[in-house]
């Protein structure tokens, strides 16, 4: 993935590289979203699992969904809900969602 990020000249290279290193490939293959070209990661924390949607070369934000680890079997259901939300956001806009904006002014 690192080669892809460098070839495209993306300004989010560091963030995407970090997420690709943390991605739990054993549980879910790395996914790409073609409309609003982006990547969808699964990152495991100590007490929660995080679905992270990161765009490649746009001014759009990073989106994070959190699932508690204790809830076995819920991960697949949450994945389907998150995929539906991404599809809705791509089709109808993202105004109703909370965003984390990237600030690369110090890079």
Tab-separated table of C-alpha atoms in Angstrom, residues 56-94:
chain	number	residue	atom	x	y	z
A	56	UNK	CA	-7.136	9.568	-0.343
A	57	UNK	CA	-6.802	12.928	-2.062
A	58	UNK	CA	-9.696	15.147	-1.049
A	59	UNK	CA	-10.522	17.749	1.571
A	60	UNK	CA	-12.928	15.306	3.190
A	61	UNK	CA	-12.418	14.073	6.723
A	62	UNK	CA	-11.636	10.848	8.531
A	63	UNK	CA	-14.665	8.968	9.851
A	64	UNK	CA	-14.428	6.588	12.819
A	65	UNK	CA	-17.000	4.123	14.139
A	66	UNK	CA	-16.376	2.362	17.470
A	67	UNK	CA	-17.578	-1.118	18.498
A	68	UNK	CA	-17.011	-2.515	21.991
A	69	UNK	CA	-14.982	-5.743	21.928
A	70	UNK	CA	-17.111	-7.502	24.533
A	71	UNK	CA	-20.020	-7.748	22.120
A	72	UNK	CA	-19.104	-10.907	20.170
A	73	UNK	CA	-20.879	-11.361	16.896
A	74	UNK	CA	-21.746	-7.668	16.754
A	75	UNK	CA	-18.739	-6.798	14.575
A	76	UNK	CA	-20.242	-8.194	11.367
A	77	UNK	CA	-23.565	-6.448	11.997
A	78	UNK	CA	-21.777	-3.153	12.696
A	79	UNK	CA	-19.702	-3.557	9.535
A	80	UNK	CA	-22.873	-3.813	7.455
A	81	UNK	CA	-24.327	-0.714	9.145
A	82	UNK	CA	-21.127	1.268	8.579
A	83	UNK	CA	-20.977	0.221	4.915
A	84	UNK	CA	-24.575	1.411	4.537
A	85	UNK	CA	-23.699	4.765	6.150
A	86	UNK	CA	-20.741	5.213	3.785
A	87	UNK	CA	-22.974	4.475	0.803
A	88	UNK	CA	-25.575	6.990	2.051
A	89	UNK	CA	-22.902	9.655	2.658
A	90	UNK	CA	-21.494	9.169	-0.843
A	91	UNK	CA	-24.950	9.408	-2.387
A	92	UNK	CA	-26.508	12.191	-0.265
A	93	UNK	CA	-23.682	14.103	1.382
A	94	UNK	CA	-22.056	14.168	4.777
